[in-house]
Coordinates of C-alpha atoms and ligand atoms in Angstrom, one line a residue:
M24 CA -34.8 -80.7 -73.6
S25 CA -32.7 -83.4 -72.2
A26 CA -31.7 -83.5 -68.5
A27 CA -28.2 -82.6 -67.6
V28 CA -26.2 -85.6 -66.7
S29 CA -22.8 -85.5 -65.0
L30 CA -20.7 -88.3 -63.7
V31 CA -18.8 -88.3 -60.7
V32 CA -15.9 -90.7 -60.6
P33 CA -14.4 -91.7 -57.3
P34 CA -10.5 -91.4 -57.3
R35 CA -10.2 -95.2 -56.7
D36 CA -12.7 -97.7 -58.0
I37 CA -13.7 -99.8 -55.1
A38 CA -15.6 -102.2 -57.1
P39 CA -13.0 -105.0 -56.5
L40 CA -13.5 -104.7 -52.7
R41 CA -17.3 -104.9 -53.1
R42 CA -17.2 -108.0 -55.3
F43 CA -14.8 -109.6 -52.7
V44 CA -17.2 -108.9 -49.9
T45 CA -20.2 -110.0 -51.7
G46 CA -18.5 -113.2 -53.0
F47 CA -17.3 -114.1 -49.6
A48 CA -20.7 -113.6 -48.1
A49 CA -21.9 -116.1 -50.7
I50 CA -19.3 -118.7 -49.5
L51 CA -20.6 -118.5 -46.1
D52 CA -24.3 -118.4 -47.1
S53 CA -23.4 -121.9 -48.9
G54 CA -22.8 -123.4 -45.7
A55 CA -19.1 -124.2 -46.4
G56 CA -16.9 -125.5 -43.7
Q57 CA -13.7 -124.1 -42.6
A58 CA -11.5 -125.9 -45.1
A59 CA -13.8 -124.9 -48.0
I60 CA -13.9 -121.3 -46.7
L61 CA -10.2 -121.2 -46.6
E62 CA -9.9 -122.6 -50.1
Q63 CA -12.6 -120.8 -51.9
G64 CA -12.0 -117.7 -50.0
G65 CA -8.3 -117.8 -50.6
D66 CA -8.9 -117.7 -54.3
L67 CA -11.1 -114.7 -54.0
L68 CA -8.4 -113.1 -51.9
A69 CA -6.0 -113.9 -54.5
R70 CA -8.0 -112.2 -57.1
L71 CA -8.4 -109.2 -54.9
V72 CA -4.7 -108.5 -54.2
S73 CA -3.6 -109.3 -57.7
R74 CA -4.2 -105.7 -58.5
D75 CA -3.3 -102.6 -56.4
D76 CA -5.6 -99.8 -57.5
W77 CA -8.7 -100.1 -55.3
L78 CA -7.6 -99.4 -51.8
P79 CA -8.5 -95.8 -50.8
D80 CA -5.5 -93.7 -49.5
A81 CA -7.1 -93.2 -46.3
F82 CA -6.8 -96.9 -45.5
A83 CA -3.2 -97.2 -46.7
R84 CA -1.5 -94.7 -44.4
P85 CA 1.1 -95.9 -42.2
H86 CA 1.6 -94.7 -38.6
P87 CA 5.1 -93.4 -37.7
D88 CA 5.2 -95.6 -34.4
R89 CA 2.9 -98.9 -35.0
Y90 CA 1.4 -101.0 -37.7
Q91 CA -2.3 -100.0 -38.5
Q92 CA -5.2 -102.2 -38.8
Y93 CA -8.1 -100.5 -40.9
L94 CA -11.5 -102.2 -40.9
L95 CA -12.7 -102.3 -44.6
H96 CA -15.9 -104.2 -43.9
C97 CA -17.6 -106.3 -41.1
D98 CA -20.2 -108.8 -42.1
S99 CA -23.5 -107.7 -40.4
A100 CA -23.8 -110.8 -38.4
E101 CA -20.0 -110.6 -37.7
R102 CA -19.4 -113.9 -39.7
F103 CA -16.2 -112.4 -41.2
S104 CA -14.3 -109.2 -41.3
V105 CA -11.9 -107.6 -43.7
V106 CA -9.0 -105.6 -42.6
A107 CA -6.0 -103.7 -44.2
F108 CA -2.8 -104.2 -42.3
V109 CA -0.6 -101.3 -43.1
W110 CA 3.2 -101.8 -42.0
G111 CA 5.3 -98.9 -41.8
P112 CA 9.1 -99.5 -42.5
G113 CA 10.3 -102.2 -40.2
Q114 CA 7.3 -102.5 -38.1
T115 CA 6.2 -105.7 -36.4
T116 CA 3.5 -107.3 -34.4
P117 CA 3.9 -108.9 -31.1
I118 CA 3.8 -112.6 -31.0
H119 CA -0.1 -113.3 -31.1
D120 CA -3.0 -115.7 -31.8
H121 CA -6.2 -115.3 -33.6
R122 CA -8.7 -117.9 -32.3
V123 CA -10.6 -118.0 -35.6
W124 CA -9.8 -118.8 -39.1
G125 CA -8.0 -116.2 -41.2
L126 CA -6.7 -115.5 -44.6
V127 CA -3.8 -113.1 -45.4
G128 CA -3.0 -111.7 -48.8
V129 CA -0.3 -109.2 -49.7
L130 CA -1.4 -106.2 -51.5
R131 CA 1.7 -104.1 -51.5
G132 CA 5.3 -104.9 -50.5
A133 CA 6.1 -108.1 -48.6
E134 CA 5.9 -109.5 -45.2
K135 CA 7.7 -111.8 -42.8
V136 CA 5.8 -114.4 -40.9
Q137 CA 7.3 -116.5 -37.9
N138 CA 5.0 -119.1 -36.7
F139 CA 5.3 -120.6 -33.1
R140 CA 4.1 -123.5 -31.3
R141 CA 4.0 -124.4 -27.6
R142 CA 6.2 -126.8 -25.8
V143 CA 4.9 -129.2 -23.3
D144 CA 6.0 -126.8 -20.4
G145 CA 4.0 -124.2 -22.2
S146 CA 7.0 -122.2 -23.5
L147 CA 7.0 -121.0 -27.1
V148 CA 9.4 -122.3 -29.8
Q149 CA 9.8 -121.2 -33.4
Q150 CA 8.2 -123.5 -35.9
G151 CA 10.0 -123.6 -39.1
A152 CA 11.9 -120.8 -40.6
T153 CA 10.8 -117.2 -41.2
A154 CA 8.5 -117.3 -44.3
D155 CA 8.3 -114.4 -46.8
L156 CA 5.0 -113.5 -48.4
F157 CA 5.2 -111.3 -51.4
E158 CA 2.8 -109.3 -53.5
G159 CA -0.1 -111.4 -54.6
E160 CA 0.6 -114.4 -52.3
V161 CA -2.1 -115.7 -49.8
E162 CA -1.7 -117.6 -46.9
G163 CA -4.4 -119.3 -44.6
I164 CA -4.6 -119.1 -40.6
D165 CA -6.0 -122.3 -38.9
P166 CA -6.4 -122.3 -35.1
D167 CA -6.9 -126.1 -35.4
V168 CA -3.3 -126.4 -36.5
G169 CA -1.8 -123.6 -34.8
D170 CA -2.3 -119.8 -34.9
I171 CA 0.5 -118.3 -33.2
H172 CA 2.8 -116.1 -35.1
R173 CA 4.6 -112.8 -35.5
V174 CA 4.3 -110.7 -38.6
A175 CA 6.7 -108.0 -39.8
N176 CA 7.2 -105.8 -42.7
A177 CA 9.8 -107.4 -44.8
F178 CA 11.1 -103.9 -45.7
A179 CA 13.1 -101.2 -43.7
D180 CA 12.6 -98.5 -46.1
R181 CA 8.9 -98.8 -47.3
T182 CA 5.4 -99.4 -46.5
S183 CA 3.6 -102.9 -46.9
I184 CA 0.0 -103.6 -47.0
S185 CA -1.7 -107.0 -46.5
I186 CA -5.4 -107.6 -46.7
H187 CA -6.7 -109.9 -44.0
V188 CA -9.9 -111.7 -43.5
Y189 CA -11.1 -113.4 -40.3
G190 CA -13.9 -115.5 -39.2
A191 CA -15.3 -112.9 -36.7
N192 CA -15.3 -109.3 -36.1
I193 CA -11.5 -109.6 -35.4
G194 CA -11.2 -106.2 -33.7
A195 CA -13.4 -107.3 -30.9
V196 CA -12.1 -110.9 -30.4
E197 CA -10.7 -111.6 -26.9
R198 CA -7.3 -113.2 -27.8
A199 CA -3.6 -113.1 -26.5
T200 CA -0.3 -111.8 -27.1
Y201 CA 2.6 -113.9 -25.9
R202 CA 6.0 -113.4 -24.4
A203 CA 8.8 -115.7 -25.3
N204 CA 8.2 -117.8 -22.2
G205 CA 4.6 -118.6 -23.2
E206 CA 3.0 -116.1 -20.8
E207 CA -0.3 -114.9 -22.3
R208 CA -1.5 -111.3 -22.2
P209 CA -5.3 -110.6 -22.9
F210 CA -5.4 -108.7 -26.2
I211 CA -8.3 -107.1 -28.2
S212 CA -7.0 -105.3 -31.2
G213 CA -9.7 -102.8 -32.1
Y214 CA -9.3 -100.9 -35.3
A215 CA -7.4 -97.7 -36.3
N216 CA -10.4 -96.1 -38.2
D217 CA -13.8 -94.8 -37.1
V218 CA -15.2 -94.6 -40.8
L219 CA -15.4 -97.3 -43.3
P220 CA -14.8 -97.1 -47.1
N221 CA -18.1 -96.8 -49.0
L222 CA -18.0 -99.9 -50.9
W223 CA -21.2 -98.9 -52.9
N224 CA -19.7 -95.8 -54.5
G225 CA -19.5 -96.6 -58.1
V226 CA -20.1 -94.3 -60.8
I227 CA -22.9 -91.8 -59.5
Q228 CA -25.4 -90.2 -62.1
V229 CA -26.4 -86.9 -60.7
Ligands
FE2_314 FE1 -1.6 -112.3 -37.1

């Protein structure tokens, strides 16, 4: 008599995120420098956000009052973290910095990014025009060339979601938000979630 076999298929196949995380760790294991991390990691992120069928609903929920940062994965040595930013209609960040390299890929909807730079007197001035980032597009963040910006949902009537990767456990990084006059305020973002998605939940044979 053969053993009974049943298959439990999760509602969303998280394999693309698992492949992204293992691929990103391999880039870091190779000893790649920041430029190579941003280039090769950017290619991986572009592949991840080219399809919108893997992010579990629990990490795609907007909050009525403020944007959400859901940690999806943190490397065991905190070399990198992967975060889903979920923007409710019209929501925006304060002006802020990062202090580590980063990558942003839009999974759903679109966002507006305004970069800033410091004047000699320490105040902030907008650097370039507001840029739109659309589904499937990826942008790098490089503290060496300037990493102060403000990000907003490009839509006033629907949720947008972007996937971010940072060169640290970004929720624990001591960084800053800024007033327009350049005044810094200490900022540690934390995360909105207490539990993580199970990257290893493929098809389970019972
Ligand atoms: Fe940012």
